[in-house]
Amino acid sequence: MYKWTMFGVFCASCLLGLSILFTTIPDEGEGSHGQAAPIADVPLNVEAAAAVYEQSCLMCHGDQFQGGGGPALVDVGSRLTEQQIARKIQNGGGGMPGFKSELTPEEIGNLSKWLSEKK
C-alpha cells in the first residue's frame, strides 16, 4: 500500500512540475524580457539597411549572406516573413543575440524589410 501511495505522489509531482513548466514558457514572438517592441513600418532604404547589416550582422552572417558563425541569409525571405525576421532581430534566439537595445525600431523595420526580399 505504501509503495502505491508514494508512486501516486511521485506522479502528481511530475504532472505539477510539467504544468508549471509549460505555463511559463513565453509565446513565440515574445522575448524573454516581456513584450517585444513594436515593429516600425518604414519605407525600404536599401543603403541604410546595408549599412546596418554591415555594422551588426556581417560578422556572423557573412558579406554575401553565406553564413558562418550564424546561418546563411541568402534566401531568408523565402523561409521567414518580414515580421518573423524583425522579431528574430529584436529578440535573438538560437545563439543569436537580440538587437532591440542596439538598433532603433526603424532600423529593425528597414533591415527586416530588406532581408525579407532575399529569396
Tab-separated table of C-alpha atoms in Angstrom:
chain	number	residue	atom	x	y	z
A	1	MET	CA	0.000	0.000	0.000
A	2	TYR	CA	2.778	2.462	0.944
A	3	LYS	CA	4.548	1.766	-2.370
A	4	TRP	CA	1.454	2.748	-4.394
A	5	THR	CA	0.872	5.869	-2.320
A	6	MET	CA	4.429	7.036	-2.949
A	7	PHE	CA	4.051	6.230	-6.650
A	8	GLY	CA	0.886	8.376	-6.763
A	9	VAL	CA	2.635	11.266	-5.008
A	10	PHE	CA	5.552	10.983	-7.437
A	11	CYS	CA	3.243	11.041	-10.492
A	12	ALA	CA	1.285	14.003	-9.128
A	13	SER	CA	4.530	15.888	-8.501
A	14	CYS	CA	5.716	15.216	-12.050
A	15	LEU	CA	2.428	16.432	-13.521
A	16	LEU	CA	2.510	19.555	-11.387
A	17	GLY	CA	6.081	20.296	-12.437
A	18	LEU	CA	5.288	19.834	-16.122
A	19	SER	CA	2.217	22.046	-15.916
A	20	ILE	CA	4.259	24.819	-14.276
A	21	LEU	CA	6.975	24.454	-16.899
A	22	PHE	CA	4.601	24.708	-19.856
A	23	THR	CA	2.608	27.630	-18.475
A	24	THR	CA	5.702	29.806	-18.002
A	25	ILE	CA	7.244	29.360	-21.461
A	26	PRO	CA	6.904	32.662	-23.405
A	27	ASP	CA	4.849	32.709	-26.588
A	28	GLU	CA	6.601	32.873	-29.963
A	29	GLY	CA	7.415	36.465	-30.784
A	30	GLU	CA	7.740	37.398	-27.148
A	31	GLY	CA	11.240	37.815	-25.828
A	32	SER	CA	12.466	36.618	-22.504
A	33	HIS	CA	12.192	40.179	-21.185
A	34	GLY	CA	8.470	40.747	-21.720
A	35	GLN	CA	6.659	42.144	-24.708
A	36	ALA	CA	8.605	42.829	-27.882
A	37	ALA	CA	8.891	46.399	-29.083
A	38	PRO	CA	6.598	47.252	-31.989
A	39	ILE	CA	7.989	46.785	-35.486
A	40	ALA	CA	8.223	50.073	-37.371
A	41	ASP	CA	6.623	50.040	-40.819
A	42	VAL	CA	9.090	52.158	-42.761
A	43	PRO	CA	9.731	52.566	-46.480
A	44	LEU	CA	12.677	50.490	-47.642
A	45	ASN	CA	16.003	52.335	-47.640
A	46	VAL	CA	18.483	49.889	-49.179
A	47	GLU	CA	21.584	51.942	-48.349
A	48	ALA	CA	20.631	52.324	-44.681
A	49	ALA	CA	19.723	48.628	-44.385
A	50	ALA	CA	23.031	47.595	-45.957
A	51	ALA	CA	24.899	49.863	-43.530
A	52	VAL	CA	23.109	48.344	-40.514
A	53	TYR	CA	23.774	44.840	-41.872
A	54	GLU	CA	27.456	45.655	-42.316
A	55	GLN	CA	27.716	47.051	-38.792
A	56	SER	CA	25.630	44.488	-36.892
A	57	CYS	CA	25.167	41.298	-38.943
A	58	LEU	CA	28.056	40.800	-41.350
A	59	MET	CA	30.438	39.257	-38.830
A	60	CYS	CA	28.162	36.238	-38.240
A	61	HIS	CA	26.106	36.058	-41.438
A	62	GLY	CA	28.828	36.893	-43.974
A	63	ASP	CA	29.448	39.535	-46.624
A	64	GLN	CA	27.479	37.519	-49.200
A	65	PHE	CA	24.827	36.315	-46.709
A	66	GLN	CA	26.544	32.907	-46.823
A	67	GLY	CA	26.585	32.382	-43.065
A	68	GLY	CA	29.483	31.183	-40.967
A	69	GLY	CA	29.027	31.910	-37.283
A	70	GLY	CA	25.297	32.281	-37.947
A	71	PRO	CA	23.002	30.739	-40.558
A	72	ALA	CA	23.045	31.772	-44.210
A	73	LEU	CA	20.596	34.536	-45.089
A	74	VAL	CA	20.789	34.130	-48.878
A	75	ASP	CA	17.126	33.064	-49.111
A	76	VAL	CA	15.850	34.139	-45.702
A	77	GLY	CA	12.841	35.877	-47.291
A	78	SER	CA	11.600	32.559	-48.660
A	79	ARG	CA	11.803	30.952	-45.203
A	80	LEU	CA	10.605	33.738	-42.897
A	81	THR	CA	8.159	36.627	-43.182
A	82	GLU	CA	9.224	40.220	-42.632
A	83	GLN	CA	7.615	40.131	-39.172
A	84	GLN	CA	9.409	36.904	-38.226
A	85	ILE	CA	12.731	38.366	-39.347
A	86	ALA	CA	12.081	41.528	-37.334
A	87	ARG	CA	11.218	39.535	-34.196
A	88	LYS	CA	14.397	37.468	-34.604
A	89	ILE	CA	16.461	40.665	-34.919
A	90	GLN	CA	14.755	42.144	-31.849
A	91	ASN	CA	14.819	39.134	-29.555
A	92	GLY	CA	17.533	36.880	-30.968
A	93	GLY	CA	17.431	33.167	-30.270
A	94	GLY	CA	19.348	30.027	-31.122
A	95	GLY	CA	22.691	31.604	-30.263
A	96	MET	CA	21.915	34.984	-31.860
A	97	PRO	CA	21.752	37.959	-29.511
A	98	GLY	CA	18.778	40.302	-29.618
A	99	PHE	CA	19.372	43.793	-31.018
A	100	LYS	CA	16.369	45.710	-29.682
A	101	SER	CA	18.614	47.728	-27.378
A	102	GLU	CA	21.258	48.383	-30.061
A	103	LEU	CA	19.017	49.210	-33.045
A	104	THR	CA	16.044	51.551	-33.279
A	105	PRO	CA	12.628	50.154	-34.251
A	106	GLU	CA	13.037	51.972	-37.587
A	107	GLU	CA	16.409	50.311	-38.240
A	108	ILE	CA	14.962	46.897	-37.357
A	109	GLY	CA	11.930	47.521	-39.586
A	110	ASN	CA	14.087	48.642	-42.515
A	111	LEU	CA	16.582	45.784	-42.098
A	112	SER	CA	13.835	43.155	-41.839
A	113	LYS	CA	12.096	44.565	-44.930
A	114	TRP	CA	15.405	44.426	-46.849
A	115	LEU	CA	16.216	40.893	-45.692
A	116	SER	CA	12.683	39.682	-46.486
A	117	GLU	CA	13.414	40.450	-50.155
A	118	LYS	CA	16.291	37.926	-50.152
A	119	LYS	CA	14.548	34.988	-51.823
